[in-house]
XYZ file of C-alpha atoms in Angstrom:
486
model
C 0.115 0.049 0.149
C 2.743 2.329 0.960
C 4.611 1.840 -2.024
C 1.214 2.456 -4.292
C 0.884 6.103 -2.664
C 4.348 6.755 -3.376
C 4.032 5.838 -6.837
C 0.836 7.843 -7.426
C 2.360 10.593 -5.827
C 5.357 10.496 -8.349
C 2.912 10.298 -11.153
C 0.933 13.659 -9.525
C 4.415 15.622 -9.177
C 5.209 14.786 -12.524
C 1.843 16.033 -14.348
C 2.160 18.576 -12.035
C 5.010 20.006 -13.035
C 4.008 19.580 -16.907
C 1.042 21.712 -16.359
C 3.364 24.315 -14.708
C 5.651 24.294 -17.927
C 2.707 24.800 -19.911
C 1.189 27.543 -18.170
C 4.397 29.519 -18.466
C 4.516 28.610 -22.017
C 1.154 30.655 -22.257
C 2.358 33.544 -20.262
C 5.597 33.757 -22.262
C 3.257 33.665 -25.276
C 0.618 35.785 -23.796
C 3.875 38.500 -22.036
C 5.008 38.733 -25.801
C 1.594 39.939 -26.886
C 1.213 42.470 -24.238
C 4.569 43.777 -24.721
C 4.120 44.130 -28.704
C 0.811 45.728 -27.937
C 1.954 48.154 -24.993
C 2.324 51.761 -26.087
C 3.968 52.761 -22.742
C 7.372 51.262 -23.047
C 8.628 54.564 -24.329
C 7.060 57.987 -23.512
C 7.267 59.642 -26.443
C 7.325 63.515 -26.539
C 3.702 64.375 -27.737
C 2.071 63.012 -25.179
C 4.570 64.385 -22.630
C 4.115 67.837 -23.726
C -0.045 67.450 -23.631
C 0.557 66.254 -20.226
C 2.563 69.043 -19.261
C 0.183 71.883 -20.569
C -3.122 70.764 -20.247
C -5.430 72.176 -17.469
C -7.266 68.731 -17.397
C -3.930 66.722 -16.192
C -4.889 64.489 -13.198
C -3.218 65.107 -10.075
C -1.437 62.239 -8.353
C -0.459 61.588 -4.898
C 2.714 59.344 -4.166
C 1.959 58.030 -0.630
C 4.947 56.258 1.226
C 5.190 54.984 4.694
C 8.135 55.444 6.781
C 8.850 54.020 9.806
C 12.985 54.064 11.701
C 14.321 55.657 8.463
C 16.722 58.296 9.683
C 19.429 56.834 8.060
C 18.365 57.628 4.502
C 14.686 59.459 4.668
C 16.044 63.079 3.237
C 17.462 61.301 0.382
C 14.580 59.475 -0.146
C 12.062 62.209 0.156
C 14.326 64.321 -2.368
C 13.840 61.048 -4.712
C 10.445 61.143 -4.506
C 10.108 64.885 -4.750
C 12.273 64.747 -8.465
C 9.391 63.490 -10.564
C 9.112 65.458 -13.675
C 4.944 65.605 -13.735
C 3.227 68.767 -13.437
C 0.686 67.875 -10.564
C 1.627 65.414 -7.787
C 2.262 65.662 -4.275
C 4.338 63.658 -1.915
C 2.774 62.222 1.089
C 5.277 60.720 3.937
C 3.206 58.720 6.292
C 5.870 58.541 9.579
C 4.381 55.470 11.214
C 5.381 55.929 14.713
C 8.991 55.997 13.918
C 10.909 55.404 17.405
C 14.123 57.002 15.995
C 14.781 60.647 14.522
C 12.933 60.125 11.031
C 10.118 62.826 11.899
C 12.808 65.190 13.495
C 15.141 65.163 10.544
C 12.201 65.713 8.029
C 11.282 68.713 9.907
C 14.861 70.206 10.259
C 15.801 69.350 6.575
C 12.025 70.546 4.666
C 11.515 73.177 7.342
C 8.556 71.658 8.186
C 5.633 73.152 10.376
C 2.565 71.647 11.993
C -0.757 72.975 10.264
C -3.864 72.884 11.176
C -5.819 70.314 8.950
C -9.347 68.937 8.973
C -8.179 65.035 8.700
C -10.866 63.261 7.943
C -11.328 59.362 8.586
C -12.403 57.641 5.530
C -10.399 54.803 6.259
C -10.182 53.795 9.881
C -6.535 53.823 10.708
C -4.548 53.578 13.919
C -4.870 57.621 15.868
C -3.800 60.303 13.588
C -1.587 62.708 15.333
C -0.593 65.927 13.130
C 0.045 67.106 9.843
C 3.177 68.871 8.522
C 3.833 71.448 5.392
C 6.990 73.117 4.482
C 7.629 76.434 4.680
C 9.755 76.360 1.686
C 8.464 76.881 -1.936
C 10.722 74.361 -3.460
C 9.186 71.842 -0.721
C 5.559 72.552 -1.695
C 4.304 69.383 -2.577
C 5.578 67.660 0.508
C 3.241 66.508 2.876
C 3.779 64.295 6.125
C 1.537 62.864 7.971
C 2.059 61.708 11.788
C 0.387 58.520 13.071
C 0.718 56.009 15.663
C 2.544 52.826 14.416
C -0.141 50.496 12.984
C 2.003 47.317 12.432
C 1.493 46.939 8.882
C 2.485 49.438 5.842
C -1.620 49.149 4.635
C -2.456 50.814 8.039
C 0.175 53.587 7.110
C -1.129 53.849 3.607
C -4.750 54.084 4.456
C -3.561 57.472 6.703
C -2.118 58.476 3.708
C -4.856 58.298 1.471
C -7.070 59.943 4.470
C -4.560 63.207 3.811
C -4.313 62.761 -0.143
C -5.792 65.127 -2.529
C -5.506 64.020 -5.895
C -7.838 61.537 -7.557
C -5.064 58.658 -8.278
C -2.272 57.962 -6.096
C 1.018 55.824 -6.148
C 1.475 53.028 -3.470
C 5.266 52.854 -2.864
C 8.010 52.372 -0.139
C 9.660 55.556 1.044
C 13.218 53.498 0.544
C 12.204 53.213 -3.602
C 13.644 55.440 -6.183
C 11.199 56.187 -8.788
C 12.071 56.787 -12.504
C 11.643 60.580 -13.089
C 9.206 60.178 -15.509
C 7.224 57.194 -13.361
C 4.096 59.055 -13.095
C 4.074 60.214 -16.925
C 4.269 56.573 -17.781
C 1.696 55.130 -15.708
C -1.197 57.522 -15.754
C -1.351 57.019 -19.524
C -3.572 53.729 -19.209
C -5.599 55.843 -16.927
C -6.049 58.905 -19.802
C -6.792 56.459 -22.542
C -9.434 54.257 -20.816
C -11.914 54.959 -17.886
C -12.279 51.158 -17.364
C -8.751 51.162 -15.801
C -8.564 51.336 -12.146
C -4.763 50.164 -11.546
C -1.429 50.202 -13.390
C 1.914 48.469 -12.501
C 5.074 49.277 -13.702
C 8.116 47.335 -13.671
C 10.098 47.350 -10.429
C 14.261 46.297 -10.292
C 16.849 45.731 -7.384
C 18.846 48.902 -6.557
C 21.267 46.426 -4.813
C 24.564 47.098 -6.942
C 23.381 50.239 -8.860
C 25.744 53.494 -8.341
C 23.335 56.063 -6.403
C 23.829 59.809 -5.224
C 21.624 61.766 -3.587
C 18.855 59.798 -4.055
C 19.080 59.229 -7.552
C 20.279 56.211 -9.968
C 23.680 57.090 -11.739
C 24.956 53.675 -12.860
C 22.810 50.587 -13.418
C 24.451 47.951 -12.242
C 23.499 44.025 -11.072
C 24.020 42.816 -7.597
C 27.207 40.815 -7.133
C 26.506 38.866 -3.927
C 24.089 35.873 -4.012
C 20.782 36.883 -2.312
C 20.250 40.348 -4.200
C 21.240 38.658 -7.670
C 18.895 36.061 -7.415
C 15.855 37.916 -6.573
C 17.195 40.445 -9.645
C 16.132 37.725 -11.784
C 13.078 36.710 -9.682
C 11.878 40.008 -10.086
C 12.483 39.817 -14.115
C 10.751 36.948 -14.118
C 7.636 38.099 -12.321
C 7.500 41.307 -14.378
C 8.271 40.346 -17.846
C 6.297 37.185 -17.834
C 4.132 36.741 -15.003
C 2.533 40.052 -14.766
C 2.942 41.193 -18.362
C 1.236 37.807 -19.092
C -1.938 38.033 -17.134
C -2.304 41.671 -18.006
C -2.718 40.851 -21.376
C -6.047 38.781 -20.638
C -6.842 41.281 -17.703
C -6.374 38.892 -15.242
C -3.069 40.347 -13.002
C -3.241 38.728 -9.572
C -1.338 41.769 -7.647
C -0.465 45.256 -8.114
C 3.306 45.419 -6.496
C 2.884 46.904 -2.892
C 6.313 48.452 -3.546
C 5.056 50.303 -6.494
C 1.661 50.708 -8.466
C -0.862 53.591 -9.530
C -4.406 53.334 -8.773
C -7.723 54.997 -8.877
C -8.230 56.449 -5.450
C -11.944 56.479 -5.928
C -12.319 52.532 -6.892
C -9.723 51.933 -3.628
C -11.912 54.066 -1.162
C -14.995 52.529 -2.094
C -13.656 49.165 -1.543
C -12.697 49.910 2.170
C -9.412 51.115 1.530
C -6.599 48.514 2.416
C -7.412 45.825 5.235
C -5.542 47.373 7.977
C -4.265 43.662 9.254
C -2.814 42.081 6.025
C 0.388 41.183 5.050
C -0.179 40.843 1.535
C -2.087 44.104 1.204
C -0.965 44.369 -2.633
C -2.996 40.748 -3.646
C -5.505 41.575 -0.816
C -6.295 45.079 -2.418
C -6.790 44.409 -5.816
C -8.848 41.426 -5.212
C -11.103 43.742 -3.219
C -11.035 46.404 -5.828
C -12.116 43.716 -8.550
C -14.723 42.399 -6.171
C -16.380 46.061 -6.055
C -16.293 46.273 -9.507
C -17.794 43.070 -10.337
C -20.694 43.437 -7.378
C -21.618 46.850 -9.058
C -21.509 45.746 -12.492
C -18.479 47.980 -13.014
C -16.116 47.423 -16.003
C -12.245 47.001 -15.299
C -9.185 46.625 -16.350
C -5.682 46.521 -14.465
C -2.329 47.137 -16.890
C 1.124 46.127 -16.395
C 3.161 48.161 -18.652
C 6.771 47.023 -19.744
C 8.890 49.878 -18.389
C 11.067 50.259 -15.248
C 9.312 52.632 -13.026
C 10.864 51.675 -9.839
C 13.985 50.393 -8.061
C 13.959 49.047 -4.654
C 16.598 47.603 -2.449
C 15.925 43.705 -1.765
C 17.004 41.662 0.959
C 21.050 41.656 1.232
C 21.395 38.853 3.486
C 19.671 35.462 3.840
C 18.234 36.650 7.170
C 16.430 39.342 5.803
C 15.067 37.432 3.069
C 14.251 34.427 5.751
C 11.976 37.073 7.363
C 10.315 38.705 4.442
C 9.464 35.392 2.565
C 7.945 34.094 5.759
C 5.808 36.747 6.071
C 4.914 36.680 2.264
C 3.659 33.285 2.695
C 1.833 33.886 5.914
C -0.013 36.653 3.689
C -0.605 34.555 0.918
C -2.290 32.078 3.089
C -4.143 34.675 5.152
C -5.532 36.501 1.485
C -6.955 32.922 0.422
C -9.025 32.258 3.780
C -10.166 36.059 3.760
C -11.253 36.001 -0.061
C -12.416 32.429 -0.264
C -15.581 33.418 -1.729
C -14.058 34.802 -4.839
C -12.416 31.206 -5.858
C -14.087 29.644 -8.697
C -16.804 32.222 -8.799
C -17.903 33.011 -12.055
C -19.260 36.322 -11.075
C -16.043 37.375 -10.438
C -14.868 36.904 -14.000
C -10.984 35.974 -14.305
C -10.326 36.706 -10.817
C -12.486 34.053 -9.788
C -12.353 31.670 -12.399
C -8.767 31.879 -13.871
C -6.561 33.974 -11.634
C -7.208 32.933 -7.887
C -7.481 29.305 -9.124
C -4.062 29.143 -10.700
C -2.272 31.046 -7.670
C -3.925 28.538 -5.384
C -2.876 25.376 -7.524
C 0.523 26.551 -8.703
C 1.946 29.147 -6.446
C 0.248 28.643 -3.134
C 0.610 24.765 -3.256
C 3.665 24.890 -4.995
C 6.018 24.463 -2.229
C 4.393 22.352 -0.458
C 4.042 19.489 -3.491
C 7.660 20.567 -4.024
C 8.758 19.814 -0.277
C 7.134 16.330 -0.332
C 8.014 15.336 -3.635
C 11.471 15.840 -2.596
C 10.645 13.719 0.580
C 9.259 11.098 -1.980
C 12.107 11.009 -4.248
C 14.967 10.539 -1.115
C 12.617 7.593 0.216
C 12.445 5.876 -3.311
C 16.474 6.456 -3.881
C 17.142 5.159 -0.596
C 14.753 1.955 -1.171
C 16.445 1.506 -4.389
C 13.265 1.804 -6.594
C 14.448 4.586 -8.438
C 14.573 4.393 -12.539
C 17.849 6.647 -12.589
C 17.776 7.059 -16.359
C 14.423 8.293 -16.505
C 14.869 10.560 -13.408
C 18.042 12.243 -15.019
C 16.096 12.708 -18.235
C 13.209 14.420 -16.367
C 15.473 16.583 -14.664
C 17.462 17.674 -17.405
C 14.296 18.489 -19.143
C 12.995 20.891 -16.212
C 16.389 22.393 -15.645
C 16.811 23.210 -19.476
C 13.143 24.819 -19.516
C 13.933 26.937 -16.165
C 17.042 28.300 -17.891
C 15.243 28.770 -21.555
C 12.411 30.695 -19.309
C 15.015 32.876 -17.929
C 16.778 33.818 -21.185
C 13.298 34.725 -22.492
C 13.017 37.211 -19.702
C 16.505 38.523 -20.276
C 15.515 39.165 -24.024
C 12.207 40.816 -23.046
C 14.378 42.928 -20.818
C 17.211 43.939 -22.936
C 14.886 44.378 -25.965
C 12.396 47.022 -24.124
C 15.903 48.784 -23.282
C 17.307 47.220 -20.580
C 17.572 46.820 -16.853
C 21.396 47.394 -17.474
C 23.686 49.328 -19.904
C 26.217 46.674 -20.236
C 25.745 43.466 -22.072
C 28.016 42.038 -19.800
C 26.163 42.888 -16.540
C 23.231 40.110 -17.912
C 26.177 37.594 -17.496
C 25.763 37.655 -13.784
C 21.657 37.125 -14.212
C 22.691 34.106 -16.622
C 24.811 32.816 -14.025
C 22.051 33.222 -11.130
C 19.629 31.171 -13.750
C 22.081 28.147 -13.919
C 22.385 28.077 -9.880
C 19.115 29.133 -8.964
C 17.246 25.726 -9.001
C 20.122 23.987 -6.583
C 20.690 27.527 -4.501
C 17.736 29.835 -4.107
C 14.722 28.102 -4.797
C 14.787 25.491 -2.423
C 15.173 28.200 0.469
C 12.454 29.845 -0.806
C 10.149 26.625 -0.803
C 11.205 26.235 3.016
C 10.624 29.423 3.663
C 7.275 29.679 2.470
C 6.169 26.485 4.162
C 7.367 28.122 7.319
C 5.215 30.864 6.775
C 2.303 28.813 5.933
C 2.913 26.904 9.096
C 3.109 29.833 11.129
C -0.266 30.894 9.972
C -1.734 27.454 10.707
C -0.492 27.500 14.167
C -1.959 31.118 14.644
C 1.561 32.706 15.274
C 1.210 36.710 15.247
C 3.367 37.635 12.152
C 5.049 40.968 12.440
C 6.973 43.411 9.766
C 9.883 43.498 11.975
C 13.160 45.597 11.908
C 15.431 43.838 9.408
C 18.991 45.682 8.898
C 19.858 46.691 4.880
C 22.220 48.411 3.524
C 20.449 51.295 2.417
C 21.047 54.068 -0.503
C 23.777 55.770 1.595
C 25.878 52.891 2.254
C 24.576 52.786 6.040
C 22.503 50.620 7.907
C 18.662 51.196 7.788
C 15.530 49.398 8.824
C 13.442 47.532 6.104
C 9.695 47.603 7.206
C 8.210 46.372 4.116
C 10.367 45.027 1.468
C 8.755 43.602 -1.707
C 5.397 41.798 -1.090
C 6.110 41.177 -5.643
C 6.883 42.627 -3.850
C 4.377 40.091 -2.495
C 2.229 37.381 -4.272
C 4.567 37.698 -7.473
C 3.786 35.120 -10.432
């Protein structure tokens, strides 16, 4: 009986792997269609001129929570203020920082507390006060001071309550935006009233040379953890998100960078304050709102680098981040189980969530027990080694091919890096990933699942990062695509 179970499970793993490969082939094809159809990989001069001079250009709020960011907060805020767009504001939410983050903001940007009719459209931890600058060059800057809410979602909600414009960007304060990030992402909204969210490509800033909050030289990371994540991000955006966007079935818009229709977000109840996968949670509720009220919707991925973020530089930081993501993924499915296989919610209910459940949520579990099964069969001498080697080489060749396709897409769209030799580092990561990086991600994800099932409290935590100024800083949110990525 035991041998029959192992034999059957072997076939389950085989056909599961085959289904996963077929799904990636389909996503690659859809991604290519999406890239070919996209009008936003390069912003032409005429639309930019119209946006800069039209009285109808909509305003955009950049909302960035900050928690214990004293080492780099000044450079980070200067970076966000450098957008080349006519109407925008930067809303920094000081989420109960215990260091000198707020004091440095007040000192450097000449902030003063101002009377403000703060209306709590979305419930958050208590609001304290609001600051604005006395200097005209910082007139776009708003700083909201509030009690710590324990999640990024709570801080973003406070930023939404204080924001002024109909569209907003949800980002992290340690992210660096391209100067035309707003201009690129606002275009789909201007072209169609059905668009409710737009995602731009995110890349790892580790390895890049950064001065005064701006990237002056694009370089790949040369240390293992960030290098593997660079490949992971490329695959997620250029294959996963780009493919899903083509059929209007995006699973999430990255918590590190995304633009949203504020009215839809507010109508959907804002971000769930206790969510640890707020990017996926928010998009599910936005789409659910649109379907419940019969509104047409589109979620768009544009194939243009709009944001660079510092990814976890060490295994310890990566572990904490991915455990949190695993916890958040299970939390999301439990909270939104009514959407699963529900035809009322269109692509979300019948395509996206079933795929994420089967091929992303269950993948670590199936892989882990598949490895245990293989080890047992190897020790008992029942493995057909010739067949096993052929299957392994086939899977390995497919993984390498997938990574090469991703690098081709990236390079053909202008490239994350200026030098072709920089891509050799990414190719090296692709060769080693199945042996070194991927098994760790599987274990970390399972740990997150177990934490949720055992009702262990998840926390953002304070994890040291190098920061853009080369000094230690705290990591609060990391990348949740930066969570729930394909």
